[in-house]
Each structure stands twice: as structure tokens, then as C-alpha cells.
GROMACS .gro file of C-alpha atoms in nm:
model
  240
    1UNK     CA    1   0.000   0.000   0.000
    2UNK     CA    2   0.284   0.240   0.083
    3UNK     CA    3   0.454   0.172  -0.249
    4UNK     CA    4   0.125   0.211  -0.436
    5UNK     CA    5   0.049   0.545  -0.272
    6UNK     CA    6   0.405   0.665  -0.336
    7UNK     CA    7   0.366   0.593  -0.707
    8UNK     CA    8   0.016   0.743  -0.717
    9UNK     CA    9   0.107   1.067  -0.539
   10UNK     CA   10   0.442   1.108  -0.715
   11UNK     CA   11   0.264   1.091  -1.050
   12UNK     CA   12   0.037   1.369  -0.925
   13UNK     CA   13   0.345   1.586  -0.869
   14UNK     CA   14   0.380   1.554  -0.489
   15UNK     CA   15   0.707   1.498  -0.306
   16UNK     CA   16   0.657   1.179  -0.105
   17UNK     CA   17   0.848   1.041   0.194
   18UNK     CA   18   0.771   0.688   0.316
   19UNK     CA   19   0.771   0.571   0.679
   20UNK     CA   20   0.766   0.197   0.749
   21UNK     CA   21   0.620   0.231   1.100
   22UNK     CA   22   0.484   0.475   1.355
   23UNK     CA   23   0.827   0.503   1.519
   24UNK     CA   24   0.984   0.577   1.180
   25UNK     CA   25   0.718   0.844   1.122
   26UNK     CA   26   0.802   1.008   1.458
   27UNK     CA   27   1.169   1.030   1.360
   28UNK     CA   28   1.083   1.190   1.026
   29UNK     CA   29   0.841   1.436   1.184
   30UNK     CA   30   1.115   1.553   1.422
   31UNK     CA   31   1.355   1.610   1.132
   32UNK     CA   32   1.135   1.819   0.902
   33UNK     CA   33   0.790   1.968   0.852
   34UNK     CA   34   0.539   1.801   0.621
   35UNK     CA   35   0.231   1.952   0.458
   36UNK     CA   36   0.040   1.626   0.484
   37UNK     CA   37   0.065   1.296   0.671
   38UNK     CA   38  -0.126   0.991   0.546
   39UNK     CA   39  -0.131   0.711   0.802
   40UNK     CA   40  -0.299   0.378   0.862
   41UNK     CA   41  -0.467   0.306   1.197
   42UNK     CA   42  -0.364  -0.052   1.274
   43UNK     CA   43   0.014  -0.064   1.311
   44UNK     CA   44   0.250  -0.244   1.551
   45UNK     CA   45   0.385  -0.059   1.854
   46UNK     CA   46   0.258   0.289   1.756
   47UNK     CA   47  -0.083   0.319   1.591
   48UNK     CA   48  -0.217   0.584   1.356
   49UNK     CA   49  -0.390   0.787   1.627
   50UNK     CA   50  -0.055   0.828   1.805
   51UNK     CA   51   0.101   0.941   1.477
   52UNK     CA   52  -0.184   1.191   1.441
   53UNK     CA   53  -0.130   1.329   1.793
   54UNK     CA   54   0.248   1.356   1.744
   55UNK     CA   55   0.201   1.528   1.407
   56UNK     CA   56  -0.027   1.789   1.563
   57UNK     CA   57   0.212   1.832   1.856
   58UNK     CA   58   0.519   1.887   1.640
   59UNK     CA   59   0.351   2.076   1.357
   60UNK     CA   60  -0.009   2.192   1.422
   61UNK     CA   61  -0.048   2.310   1.064
   62UNK     CA   62   0.025   1.967   0.914
   63UNK     CA   63  -0.283   1.803   0.765
   64UNK     CA   64  -0.343   1.439   0.861
   65UNK     CA   65  -0.552   1.191   0.662
   66UNK     CA   66  -0.617   0.849   0.815
   67UNK     CA   67  -0.697   0.537   0.613
   68UNK     CA   68  -0.803   0.205   0.762
   69UNK     CA   69  -0.959  -0.130   0.678
   70UNK     CA   70  -1.088  -0.135   1.037
   71UNK     CA   71  -1.309   0.171   1.002
   72UNK     CA   72  -1.561   0.223   1.281
   73UNK     CA   73  -1.764   0.525   1.383
   74UNK     CA   74  -1.577   0.545   1.714
   75UNK     CA   75  -1.228   0.554   1.565
   76UNK     CA   76  -1.338   0.795   1.292
   77UNK     CA   77  -1.482   1.039   1.543
   78UNK     CA   78  -1.180   1.004   1.771
   79UNK     CA   79  -0.955   1.082   1.475
   80UNK     CA   80  -1.158   1.392   1.386
   81UNK     CA   81  -1.153   1.508   1.749
   82UNK     CA   82  -0.775   1.475   1.752
   83UNK     CA   83  -0.754   1.699   1.446
   84UNK     CA   84  -0.752   1.464   1.146
   85UNK     CA   85  -0.862   1.630   0.822
   86UNK     CA   86  -1.043   1.318   0.703
   87UNK     CA   87  -1.084   0.946   0.765
   88UNK     CA   88  -1.093   0.711   0.464
   89UNK     CA   89  -1.211   0.349   0.499
   90UNK     CA   90  -1.043   0.079   0.288
   91UNK     CA   91  -1.099  -0.016   0.018
   92UNK     CA   92  -1.113   0.334  -0.126
   93UNK     CA   93  -1.145   0.471  -0.477
   94UNK     CA   94  -0.827   0.625  -0.617
   95UNK     CA   95  -1.014   0.930  -0.744
   96UNK     CA   96  -1.169   0.992  -0.401
   97UNK     CA   97  -0.829   0.959  -0.231
   98UNK     CA   98  -0.667   1.206  -0.471
   99UNK     CA   99  -0.952   1.452  -0.417
  100UNK     CA  100  -0.916   1.439  -0.038
  101UNK     CA  101  -0.537   1.486  -0.058
  102UNK     CA  102  -0.581   1.786  -0.287
  103UNK     CA  103  -0.846   1.943  -0.063
  104UNK     CA  104  -0.637   1.886   0.251
  105UNK     CA  105  -0.338   2.062   0.098
  106UNK     CA  106  -0.553   2.348  -0.032
  107UNK     CA  107  -0.699   2.390   0.315
  108UNK     CA  108  -0.351   2.402   0.471
  109UNK     CA  109  -0.218   2.659   0.228
  110UNK     CA  110  -0.526   2.879   0.204
  111UNK     CA  111  -0.570   3.216   0.375
  112UNK     CA  112  -0.872   3.282   0.602
  113UNK     CA  113  -1.213   3.274   0.435
  114UNK     CA  114  -1.253   3.543   0.172
  115UNK     CA  115  -0.900   3.681   0.210
  116UNK     CA  116  -0.655   3.667  -0.075
  117UNK     CA  117  -0.314   3.523  -0.010
  118UNK     CA  118   0.015   3.649  -0.147
  119UNK     CA  119   0.039   3.378  -0.411
  120UNK     CA  120  -0.110   3.370  -0.759
  121UNK     CA  121  -0.366   3.099  -0.680
  122UNK     CA  122  -0.741   3.150  -0.654
  123UNK     CA  123  -0.919   3.296  -0.353
  124UNK     CA  124  -1.035   3.010  -0.134
  125UNK     CA  125  -1.348   3.068   0.071
  126UNK     CA  126  -1.375   2.878   0.400
  127UNK     CA  127  -1.036   2.727   0.316
  128UNK     CA  128  -1.161   2.494   0.046
  129UNK     CA  129  -1.408   2.646  -0.204
  130UNK     CA  130  -1.297   2.845  -0.510
  131UNK     CA  131  -1.520   3.058  -0.730
  132UNK     CA  132  -1.603   3.427  -0.762
  133UNK     CA  133  -1.919   3.428  -0.973
  134UNK     CA  134  -2.229   3.613  -0.841
  135UNK     CA  135  -2.403   3.279  -0.778
  136UNK     CA  136  -2.106   3.147  -0.577
  137UNK     CA  137  -2.096   3.467  -0.373
  138UNK     CA  138  -2.462   3.414  -0.284
  139UNK     CA  139  -2.374   3.062  -0.168
  140UNK     CA  140  -2.095   3.197   0.054
  141UNK     CA  141  -2.333   3.450   0.209
  142UNK     CA  142  -2.590   3.176   0.266
  143UNK     CA  143  -2.331   2.944   0.427
  144UNK     CA  144  -2.227   3.218   0.670
  145UNK     CA  145  -2.590   3.293   0.750
  146UNK     CA  146  -2.714   2.939   0.811
  147UNK     CA  147  -2.399   2.828   0.994
  148UNK     CA  148  -2.505   3.028   1.299
  149UNK     CA  149  -2.841   2.849   1.323
  150UNK     CA  150  -2.944   2.509   1.461
  151UNK     CA  151  -3.166   2.440   1.161
  152UNK     CA  152  -3.141   2.129   0.945
  153UNK     CA  153  -2.992   2.218   0.607
  154UNK     CA  154  -3.057   2.050   0.272
  155UNK     CA  155  -2.767   2.082   0.026
  156UNK     CA  156  -2.864   1.983  -0.328
  157UNK     CA  157  -2.667   1.957  -0.650
  158UNK     CA  158  -2.529   1.714  -0.904
  159UNK     CA  159  -2.250   1.472  -0.819
  160UNK     CA  160  -1.914   1.648  -0.791
  161UNK     CA  161  -2.049   2.000  -0.736
  162UNK     CA  162  -1.911   2.022  -0.381
  163UNK     CA  163  -2.198   1.935  -0.147
  164UNK     CA  164  -1.963   1.791   0.115
  165UNK     CA  165  -1.737   2.097   0.087
  166UNK     CA  166  -2.039   2.316   0.156
  167UNK     CA  167  -2.130   2.099   0.455
  168UNK     CA  168  -1.776   2.123   0.594
  169UNK     CA  169  -1.781   2.501   0.542
  170UNK     CA  170  -2.108   2.528   0.737
  171UNK     CA  171  -1.957   2.322   1.019
  172UNK     CA  172  -1.634   2.527   1.033
  173UNK     CA  173  -1.825   2.856   1.043
  174UNK     CA  174  -2.064   2.735   1.311
  175UNK     CA  175  -2.046   2.745   1.693
  176UNK     CA  176  -2.008   2.364   1.663
  177UNK     CA  177  -1.671   2.387   1.483
  178UNK     CA  178  -1.475   2.229   1.769
  179UNK     CA  179  -1.715   1.934   1.791
  180UNK     CA  180  -1.726   1.627   1.561
  181UNK     CA  181  -1.812   1.650   1.192
  182UNK     CA  182  -1.953   1.305   1.110
  183UNK     CA  183  -2.005   1.201   0.747
  184UNK     CA  184  -2.243   0.913   0.674
  185UNK     CA  185  -2.256   0.773   0.321
  186UNK     CA  186  -2.619   0.664   0.321
  187UNK     CA  187  -2.577   0.485  -0.012
  188UNK     CA  188  -2.283   0.282   0.116
  189UNK     CA  189  -2.442   0.120   0.423
  190UNK     CA  190  -2.668  -0.185   0.370
  191UNK     CA  191  -3.034  -0.123   0.450
  192UNK     CA  192  -3.025  -0.396   0.714
  193UNK     CA  193  -2.753  -0.210   0.906
  194UNK     CA  194  -2.834   0.158   0.855
  195UNK     CA  195  -3.079   0.188   1.144
  196UNK     CA  196  -2.841   0.044   1.405
  197UNK     CA  197  -2.554   0.254   1.264
  198UNK     CA  198  -2.757   0.575   1.290
  199UNK     CA  199  -2.939   0.517   1.617
  200UNK     CA  200  -2.738   0.249   1.797
  201UNK     CA  201  -2.891  -0.014   2.026
  202UNK     CA  202  -2.889  -0.149   2.379
  203UNK     CA  203  -2.736  -0.478   2.488
  204UNK     CA  204  -2.987  -0.758   2.440
  205UNK     CA  205  -3.209  -0.561   2.201
  206UNK     CA  206  -3.183  -0.849   1.953
  207UNK     CA  207  -2.990  -1.171   1.901
  208UNK     CA  208  -2.621  -1.087   1.875
  209UNK     CA  209  -2.643  -0.751   2.054
  210UNK     CA  210  -2.381  -0.838   2.315
  211UNK     CA  211  -2.298  -0.480   2.415
  212UNK     CA  212  -2.448  -0.133   2.387
  213UNK     CA  213  -2.367   0.037   2.057
  214UNK     CA  214  -2.347   0.414   2.026
  215UNK     CA  215  -2.534   0.545   1.721
  216UNK     CA  216  -2.376   0.800   1.488
  217UNK     CA  217  -2.630   1.065   1.586
  218UNK     CA  218  -2.513   1.025   1.945
  219UNK     CA  219  -2.148   1.027   1.836
  220UNK     CA  220  -2.206   1.359   1.656
  221UNK     CA  221  -2.375   1.519   1.958
  222UNK     CA  222  -2.288   1.888   1.978
  223UNK     CA  223  -2.134   1.884   1.631
  224UNK     CA  224  -2.259   1.835   1.275
  225UNK     CA  225  -2.382   1.520   1.103
  226UNK     CA  226  -2.374   1.509   0.722
  227UNK     CA  227  -2.608   1.254   0.566
  228UNK     CA  228  -2.450   1.216   0.222
  229UNK     CA  229  -2.691   1.082  -0.044
  230UNK     CA  230  -2.978   1.095   0.208
  231UNK     CA  231  -3.221   1.041  -0.080
  232UNK     CA  232  -3.090   0.685  -0.118
  233UNK     CA  233  -3.239   0.583   0.217
  234UNK     CA  234  -3.571   0.401   0.208
  235UNK     CA  235  -3.877   0.615   0.291
  236UNK     CA  236  -3.923   0.423   0.618
  237UNK     CA  237  -3.571   0.511   0.738
  238UNK     CA  238  -3.605   0.870   0.613
  239UNK     CA  239  -3.909   0.917   0.837
  240UNK     CA  240  -3.714   0.789   1.139
   0.00000   0.00000   0.00000
């Protein structure tokens, strides 16, 4: 996986340094500053969350993206609380991974919302959205306005138009910015599991429920929950 990502990111024009373990990553982080750290969760001796904490300790401005085949709501939320930019479950799509890397680096290098940096790049609003057309300016104004409310927000648009970026911008501008931002891909969770994932359950609620399970709504308490592709849920679940 390391070799694959090195080839992938190098072809995209990034300078890539590989670390074979968490301890190796610590040594590299002490030697130089990195714009972005991509780390797995499950590693011997030092896991990905420790790498995340050390990265933020040594270089608060470094973006951290975590990938894992052992993705759970709890570890994802813990990673976001510790300052991870994003959490990507394996297997992941190459295009999605490249998009997240690009957005993380744009967010690191961008000036505050609406302010123009000293470089020749575009103005980035909320650290991640580019565009200066009258319609985009109306969207920025709307994001700033609704971010201060506790209202539910429906973000609509075709695939690839930046709905998740808008959701992240709302979260970052809101009083909830220091709390979890939980993304749920409603189209990616089987119908038989979606209810327990969203709402959790108590021990003994059904056969196989050996412990209490915290639902994602509870995990996101005080923060923002983004129901991506909410229209893919069945009408019965949508009502709930």
C-alpha cells in the first residue's frame, strides 16, 4: 500500500516520503515539517492515532488523513476530534483519495475565508471552495448565514459539485466547529444495518447484541452530522 500510494502521489506531482512504522514516522516528523501525513490506523507498537497526535504536537499546521480497513464510527470520530482532516475506509477509490489529498493541501495553504493570499492561486473561501461568480458569492453568504443556526440544512446539486465541501464550510463557520463532523454515506451502508448505525442499540435488544452500541447521531452530539446521499435511504428510514 505504501509503495502504491508513493507511485500514485508522485505521479500527481507531490514529493513523497515513506515511513515503514509509527516510530519511523516520529523520527521523520522531528527532522522536518510536512504539509500532509497519510497514516494507517492498525500498526504495531505505535498506531495511527498516536502518529496523528504527534504530528499535531510537532507541527499543528500539518494536515493528517487516516486510512483504515478497520473503520468504525468510534475511531473515525476520535480521529476527527484529535484533528484529522479526514478518515478514509479501505478499500477506497483512487479518485476519491486524490480529491481528499488535494483538498487537505488546499486547506492548509489557504488564507482565512474570503481573504486573498500572497500567491497567484485562486481565492479560497472557507479554506476549500474556489469561485467568484455572483451565484457562488450568494452561496458563501448563505453558508455564513445558516452556519449560525441550529436548523437542518438540505444541500442539493449534481455529483461532484461540492456538497460535502459546503457541509464542511457550514460546520467550520458554526459554533459547533470544535465538535465532531460526522459524514455518513447513506448509499454505502446496507439497508439492514443503517438503522443500528444511525441510532445504535442497547445490549440484548436483539440476538447478537452483546454490548451497547453508540449510534452516529449520538457520536455527533454537539457537532454536525452530514447525511450524504440521504435520498438513497428508504422512505421508512427517512421518516425515522
